[in-house]
């Protein structure tokens, strides 16, 4: 049963849509700070609107992050979706264009809040609203720079016709903004036990900042952040793996993107597209299935296999996570699990290993083995970096982690190249970056350049 939190969330969103159209259009030049966000309540309404934007962003991510990796593809092998698995993306791909638009629409909302923040009277609310907006701004920029490379930086409110808002900047400038925003968020967001679940919290920001530090090999800072999340004691592993996805708002969930059953404005469609009967847009690769079934040196039967790879017809099927729990499978209320406690524990292990090949650190082993035990696997006494990568891949299948895991650990190019070669497919490593949507280039008046290879 959905909590009352989600009902309130829907009501607030409905009132926001009734007040203004900036939730569904970008840019909205007629929505000005001076005539709209003048007090605490109006700014908070706009903050809630940021999360509505996130709903649009995350519904595109499985194609961009799972289907381009060695984890998944389509069942049909045709259309815009299949371009991801074959690395034959064209600049007019509709999914990429929709993702870009959803990202920059949501960034517009974050900057609208930040441009209005001085109008908030309550100092506690002012701090929280700014931290929420800056967390989401960091999250989206962090994704954009890793997926597209050089992109426009959205660090201010840009109105229609402002060509400077289209200007691409170096990746280093994007990363600087990401770090600044995440540091602010970690210092100013409330902990999960102090804020409505479904809104950004301190632990989510700390986990993302740790991923940022791990990417740049700052292992000590990452370990400190992750240990802080663990020591705060607000989270624990779910006893039953499946409950993570079907008993929502549980002890393992740090930050969900909330959706509501049978609601045309606030339901999601990715559960529908994961279904085998619909052709499946998240279809496990043979490589992925073999990893579960015959990983060398791994004792025990991995419970996660039956959760992820649904087999009801004597053949492999689509995603076993996030299958619709709604009466209308096109209007599903399953939450998107953005951050969960297992990720924190495994990232801690990654920080301990660092640039080494392995670790026998007692604390890291205790975290790692707790996750293996839940999956029905035997304890181990030594963790190598390849074993950690395998464990993360199995644990987070269909949760959009694999691509960024490979990128963060420096294994993206080699892994994807080998995977494509093993399938007898040509692969241009320049396509590790997505194409800038053609419609954005056409309307930028020379401010945007296409990525090489497209």
C-alpha positions as MATLAB code, in Angstrom:
seq = 'XXXXXXXXXXXXXXXXXXXXXXXXXXXXXXXXXXXXXXXXXXXXXXXXXXXXXXXXXXXXXXXXXXXXXXXXXXXXXXXXXXXXXXXXXXXXXXXXXXXXXXXXXXXXXXXXXXXXXXXXXXXXXXXXXXXXXXXXXXXXXXXXXXXXXXXXXXXXXXXXXXXXXXXXXXXXXXXXXXXXXXXXXXXXXXXXXXXXXXXXXXXXXXXXXXXXXXXXXXXXXXXXXXXXXXXXXXXXXXXXXXXXXXXXXXXXXXXXXXXXXXXXXXXXXXXXXXXXXXXXXXXXXXXXXXXXXXXXXXXXXXXXXXXXXXXXXXXXXXXXXXXXXXXXXXXXXXXXXXXXXXXXXXXXXXXXXXXXXXXXXXXXXXXXXXXXXXXXXXXXXXXXXXXXXXXXXXXXXXXXXXXXXXXXXXXXXXXXXXXXXXXXXXXXXXXXXXXXXXXXXXXXXXXXXXXXXX';
ca = [
       0.000    0.000    0.000;
       1.305    3.409   -0.868;
       2.000    5.699    2.040;
       0.173    8.926    2.756;
       3.420   10.659    1.786;
       2.827    9.796   -1.844;
      -0.753   10.985   -1.740;
       0.389   14.347   -0.399;
       3.115   14.424   -3.053;
       0.500   13.919   -5.771;
      -1.770   16.602   -4.378;
       1.081   19.119   -4.240;
       2.093   18.276   -7.795;
      -1.478   18.632   -9.002;
      -1.732   22.068   -7.444;
       1.583   23.034   -8.981;
       0.452   21.993  -12.448;
      -2.745   23.938  -11.933;
      -0.763   27.024  -10.953;
       1.709   26.935  -13.786;
       2.819   25.014  -16.848;
       6.533   25.119  -16.195;
       6.463   21.461  -15.182;
       5.880   20.320  -18.725;
       7.557   22.916  -20.923;
      11.053   24.301  -21.332;
      12.005   27.034  -21.338;
       9.048   28.976  -19.908;
       9.966   32.595  -20.216;
       6.626   33.794  -18.892;
       7.268   32.202  -15.490;
       9.365   34.853  -13.814;
      10.765   34.828  -10.311;
       9.489   38.320   -9.667;
       5.849   37.401  -10.269;
       5.722   33.840   -8.989;
       8.138   32.570   -6.334;
       7.724   35.259   -3.703;
       7.415   33.329   -0.438;
       8.248   30.095    1.349;
       5.209   28.178    0.100;
       5.684   29.143   -3.538;
       9.365   28.201   -3.494;
       8.567   24.865   -1.849;
       5.981   24.170   -4.530;
       8.700   24.768   -7.117;
      11.041   22.424   -5.211;
       8.403   19.684   -5.466;
       8.314   20.444   -9.186;
      11.993   19.507   -9.412;
      11.100   15.968   -8.367;
       8.424   15.836  -11.019;
      11.171   16.637  -13.512;
      13.279   13.815  -12.094;
      10.428   11.422  -12.834;
      10.875   12.206  -16.532;
      14.664   11.929  -16.367;
      14.900    8.505  -14.771;
      12.345    6.883  -17.066;
      14.808    7.219  -19.947;
      17.882    5.992  -18.112;
      17.565    2.233  -18.505;
      17.953    2.517  -22.299;
      20.951    4.803  -22.005;
      22.702    2.966  -19.161;
      21.628   -0.700  -19.198;
      20.962   -1.355  -22.880;
      24.287    0.169  -23.952;
      26.148   -1.996  -21.462;
      26.827   -5.722  -21.533;
      23.795   -6.289  -19.300;
      20.765   -5.909  -21.522;
      19.222   -5.191  -24.881;
      15.898   -5.402  -26.667;
      14.058   -8.578  -27.533;
      12.990   -7.321  -30.951;
      16.299   -5.744  -32.049;
      14.577   -3.017  -34.055;
      13.741    0.671  -33.739;
      15.250    3.517  -31.763;
      15.696    1.273  -28.704;
      17.843   -1.251  -30.553;
      20.280    1.484  -31.584;
      21.590    1.455  -28.009;
      22.558   -2.219  -27.886;
      24.192   -2.155  -31.330;
      25.898    1.246  -30.853;
      24.303    2.497  -34.067;
      22.734    5.586  -32.543;
      21.769    8.330  -34.927;
      21.564   11.984  -33.997;
      17.773   11.998  -34.266;
      17.234    9.114  -31.823;
      14.050   10.007  -29.946;
      15.087    8.486  -26.616;
      18.320   10.488  -26.474;
      16.442   13.658  -27.443;
      13.798   13.074  -24.771;
      16.459   12.388  -22.146;
      18.351   15.585  -23.008;
      15.147   17.601  -22.866;
      14.101   16.076  -19.531;
      17.527   16.829  -18.051;
      17.626   20.467  -19.085;
      13.978   21.008  -18.208;
      14.708   19.780  -14.692;
      17.860   21.896  -14.498;
      15.749   24.915  -15.392;
      13.550   24.137  -12.398;
      16.517   23.834  -10.047;
      17.818   27.222  -11.142;
      14.374   28.784  -10.842;
      14.359   27.737   -7.191;
      17.916   28.953   -6.638;
      17.147   32.314   -8.261;
      14.242   32.695   -5.804;
      15.935   31.400   -2.671;
      16.367   34.848   -1.090;
      12.572   35.113   -0.964;
      12.401   32.293    1.597;
      11.970   33.729    5.098;
      12.340   30.600    7.243;
      16.137   30.012    7.480;
      15.777   26.237    7.950;
      13.584   25.932    4.869;
      15.876   28.216    2.910;
      18.857   25.984    3.642;
      16.930   22.801    2.804;
      15.403   24.112   -0.441;
      18.758   25.353   -1.725;
      20.427   22.060   -0.838;
      17.713   20.018   -2.573;
      17.961   22.099   -5.740;
      21.743   21.932   -5.792;
      21.739   18.172   -5.202;
      19.481   17.579   -8.217;
      21.492   20.042  -10.297;
      24.660   18.106   -9.443;
      23.067   14.733  -10.159;
      21.932   15.733  -13.641;
      25.166   17.486  -14.585;
      27.154   14.490  -13.316;
      25.169   12.223  -15.635;
      25.279   14.571  -18.608;
      29.047   15.090  -18.559;
      29.736   11.363  -18.313;
      27.270   10.503  -21.074;
      27.749   13.368  -23.551;
      31.108   14.907  -22.636;
      31.162   18.653  -23.288;
      27.657   20.036  -22.681;
      26.081   23.389  -21.801;
      26.395   24.195  -18.117;
      23.096   25.127  -16.465;
      24.279   27.057  -13.421;
      21.771   29.887  -13.759;
      18.217   30.460  -14.897;
      18.246   30.702  -18.692;
      15.344   32.242  -20.559;
      14.254   31.536  -24.119;
      16.496   33.183  -26.703;
      19.554   33.337  -24.434;
      22.135   31.734  -26.732;
      24.790   31.714  -23.992;
      22.678   29.026  -22.363;
      23.508   26.710  -25.283;
      27.250   27.178  -25.078;
      29.244   24.000  -24.445;
      31.906   24.079  -21.748;
      34.820   21.799  -20.947;
      34.048   18.713  -18.889;
      36.311   20.012  -16.115;
      34.012   23.001  -15.605;
      31.001   20.699  -15.287;
      32.815   18.523  -12.748;
      33.758   21.583  -10.704;
      30.097   22.579  -10.446;
      29.121   19.003   -9.534;
      31.601   18.914   -6.670;
      30.610   22.356   -5.379;
      26.898   21.524   -5.431;
      27.360   18.102   -3.830;
      29.554   19.509   -1.066;
      26.872   22.080   -0.303;
      24.202   19.382   -0.332;
      26.089   17.090    2.040;
      26.581   19.946    4.485;
      23.028   21.287    4.406;
      20.548   18.502    3.617;
      18.717   16.804    6.456;
      19.221   13.122    7.177;
      16.639   10.680    5.854;
      15.020   10.264    9.267;
      14.385   14.014    9.392;
      12.768   14.559    6.004;
       9.947   13.178    3.908;
      11.154   10.087    2.087;
      11.149   10.855   -1.609;
      13.027   14.121   -1.196;
      16.794   14.397   -1.306;
      18.591   13.726    1.957;
      22.081   13.994    3.389;
      22.945   10.333    2.890;
      22.022   10.406   -0.793;
      24.260   13.409   -1.371;
      27.112   11.786    0.560;
      26.822    8.617   -1.525;
      26.882   10.542   -4.780;
      29.806   12.685   -3.686;
      31.624    9.465   -2.767;
      31.058    8.194   -6.310;
      32.450   11.462   -7.615;
      35.583   11.058   -5.455;
      35.983    7.409   -6.478;
      35.935    8.422  -10.133;
      38.873   10.737   -9.488;
      40.633    8.201   -7.214;
      40.181   10.234   -4.047;
      39.631    7.083   -2.021;
      40.109    8.495    1.477;
      37.437   11.169    1.090;
      35.056    8.634   -0.451;
      35.620    6.196    2.412;
      35.005    8.920    5.004;
      31.690    9.899    3.416;
      30.491    6.305    3.107;
      31.491    5.451    6.666;
      29.482    8.449    7.860;
      26.374    7.077    6.134;
      26.943    3.666    7.703;
      27.690    5.012   11.196;
      24.553    7.135   11.275;
      22.615    3.882   11.512;
      19.543    4.940    9.545;
      19.638    1.987    7.127;
      19.935   -1.775    7.022;
      19.889   -4.491    4.380;
      16.451   -5.855    3.567;
      16.238   -9.480    4.665;
      14.494  -10.489    1.436;
      16.121   -9.133   -1.737;
      12.818   -8.931   -3.588;
      11.320   -6.706   -0.883;
      13.645   -3.889   -1.980;
      11.515   -3.454   -5.093;
       8.067   -4.583   -3.967;
       7.895   -3.456   -0.322;
       8.622    0.192   -0.994;
      10.140    2.742    1.387;
      11.924   -0.026    3.306;
      15.015    0.034    5.502;
      17.407   -0.273    2.558;
      16.004    2.614    0.530;
      17.974    5.828    0.918;
      16.368    7.817   -1.896;
      13.542    6.753   -4.218;
      12.061    8.683   -7.117;
       8.420    8.266   -6.150;
       5.651    7.219   -8.520;
       1.953    6.592   -7.877;
      -0.329    3.829   -9.153;
      -2.858    4.651  -11.879;
      -2.071    8.359  -12.014;
      -1.637    9.899  -15.449;
       0.676   12.622  -14.138;
       2.767   10.683  -11.633;
       2.895    7.052  -12.758;
       5.758    5.537  -14.746;
       5.993    3.480  -17.929;
       9.337    1.669  -17.591;
       7.696   -1.261  -15.777;
       5.504   -1.775  -18.829;
       8.453   -1.786  -21.201;
      10.298   -4.335  -19.058;
       7.548   -6.929  -19.629;
       8.323   -9.885  -21.860;
       4.865   -9.689  -23.435;
       5.598   -6.172  -24.685;
       8.789   -7.201  -26.482;
      10.970   -6.213  -23.507;
      13.286   -3.210  -23.665;
      15.498   -4.583  -20.914;
      16.284   -8.116  -22.024;
      19.166   -9.896  -20.301;
      22.142  -10.684  -22.514;
      23.538  -14.207  -22.698;
      26.682  -12.824  -21.095;
      24.655  -11.600  -18.133;
      22.779  -14.868  -17.682;
      25.986  -16.887  -17.831;
      27.415  -14.707  -15.086;
      24.638  -15.778  -12.723;
      24.613  -19.414  -13.772;
      28.269  -20.331  -13.980;
      30.533  -17.728  -12.406;
      33.754  -19.610  -11.606;
      34.756  -19.849   -7.973;
      31.429  -18.632   -6.607;
      29.748  -21.203   -4.370;
      26.018  -21.426   -3.745;
      22.876  -20.639   -5.700;
      22.476  -16.908   -6.309;
      18.954  -15.951   -5.235;
      19.166  -12.749   -7.294;
      19.035  -14.782  -10.505;
      15.390  -15.733  -10.000;
      14.517  -12.167   -9.059;
      16.121  -10.628  -12.132;
      15.615  -13.210  -14.876;
      11.943  -14.135  -14.974;
      11.396  -17.579  -16.491;
       7.747  -18.435  -16.865;
       7.760  -19.946  -20.349;
      10.809  -22.183  -20.275;
      12.980  -19.468  -21.765;
      14.749  -16.394  -20.529;
      12.594  -13.328  -20.295;
      12.765   -9.716  -19.279;
      13.343   -7.854  -16.041;
      12.148   -9.386  -12.791;
      12.617   -6.100  -10.951;
      10.043   -3.342  -11.114;
       7.348   -5.492  -12.738;
       4.163   -3.447  -12.514;
       2.186   -3.724   -9.288;
      -0.573   -1.539  -10.704;
      -3.868   -2.654  -12.220;
      -2.877   -0.630  -15.283;
       0.593   -1.702  -16.400;
       1.010    1.494  -18.414;
       0.451    3.534  -15.249;
       2.699    1.830  -12.747;
       3.445    3.125   -9.278;
       6.689    1.223   -8.669;
       9.293    3.616   -7.318;
      12.624    4.115   -9.062;
      15.319    3.104   -6.583;
      17.897    5.850   -6.939;
      20.104    5.069   -3.941;
      20.072    2.084   -1.596;
      22.198    0.931    1.298;
      23.810   -1.990   -0.547;
      25.427    0.544   -2.862;
      26.962    2.332    0.113;
      28.471   -0.903    1.465;
      29.935   -2.001   -1.866;
      31.276    1.478   -2.600;
      33.016    1.356    0.772;
      34.706   -1.877   -0.321;
      35.723   -0.149   -3.571;
      37.266    2.715   -1.610;
      39.208    0.261    0.589;
      40.615   -1.591   -2.446;
      41.493    1.683   -4.161;
      44.244    1.193   -6.713;
      45.153   -2.188   -5.266;
      43.977   -5.479   -6.707;
      42.462   -6.955   -3.551;
      41.748   -6.555    0.148;
      41.255   -8.736    3.215;
      40.193   -5.790    5.357;
      37.878   -7.139    8.069;
      35.311   -4.336    7.862;
      35.140   -4.476    4.064;
      34.743   -8.272    4.229;
      31.895   -7.995    6.737;
      29.972   -5.663    4.439;
      30.694   -7.708    1.331;
      29.770  -11.030    2.912;
      26.520   -9.682    4.348;
      25.392   -8.940    0.795;
      26.539  -12.357   -0.456;
      24.779  -14.155    2.378;
      21.497  -12.486    1.508;
      21.938  -13.737   -2.058;
      22.465  -17.297   -0.790;
      26.207  -17.339   -1.448;
      29.071  -18.507    0.747;
      31.373  -16.124    2.560;
      34.784  -15.333    1.097;
      38.009  -14.297    2.808;
      39.483  -12.058    0.132;
      37.925   -9.512   -2.223;
      39.533   -8.777   -5.580;
      38.501   -5.847   -7.743;
      37.114   -8.203  -10.483;
      35.035  -10.047   -7.869;
      33.689   -6.738   -6.592;
      32.770   -5.722  -10.146;
      30.959   -9.044  -10.634;
      29.080   -8.670   -7.364;
      27.959   -5.145   -8.242;
      26.886   -6.259  -11.696;
      24.670   -9.027  -10.324;
      23.352   -7.008   -7.399;
      22.341   -3.974   -9.453;
      21.176   -5.538  -12.716;
      18.496   -3.278  -14.300;
      19.177   -0.519  -11.751;
      21.248    1.577  -14.180;
      24.532    1.191  -12.320;
      26.659   -0.894  -14.701;
      27.674    1.805  -17.211;
      28.772    4.269  -14.560;
      30.504    1.509  -12.565;
      32.642    0.719  -15.614;
      33.287    4.402  -16.245;
      34.229    5.098  -12.625;
      36.687    2.206  -12.434;
      38.295    2.907  -15.815;
      37.031   -0.313  -17.412;
      34.374    1.052  -19.752;
      36.195    1.062  -23.083;
      37.816   -2.360  -22.675;
      34.649   -4.046  -21.398;
      32.344   -2.717  -24.106;
      34.912   -3.344  -26.840;
      35.318   -6.978  -25.780;
      31.577   -7.462  -25.434;
      30.881   -6.130  -28.916;
      33.755   -8.080  -30.473;
      32.482  -11.304  -28.906;
      29.191  -10.712  -30.688;
      30.945  -10.127  -33.991;
      29.797   -6.505  -34.100;
      31.757   -3.451  -35.151;
      32.331   -0.843  -32.483;
      33.654    2.698  -32.642;
      34.934    3.722  -29.202;
      33.909    7.310  -29.960;
      30.330    6.080  -29.509;
      30.913    5.664  -25.795;
      29.661    9.248  -25.783;
      26.062    9.821  -26.824;
      25.276   12.078  -29.783;
      24.071   15.590  -29.060;
      20.426   15.594  -30.240;
      20.249   17.047  -33.730;
      17.319   19.298  -32.905;
      19.404   20.957  -30.176;
      22.264   21.586  -32.591;
      19.860   22.983  -35.178;
      18.349   25.484  -32.755;
      21.595   26.477  -31.016;
      22.720   28.799  -33.820;
      26.240   27.438  -33.825;
      26.700   27.147  -30.067;
      26.640   23.328  -30.046;
      29.038   20.966  -31.837;
      28.299   17.309  -32.478;
      30.412   14.689  -30.727;
      33.007   12.997  -32.973;
      31.909    9.892  -34.834;
      28.309   10.961  -35.484;
];
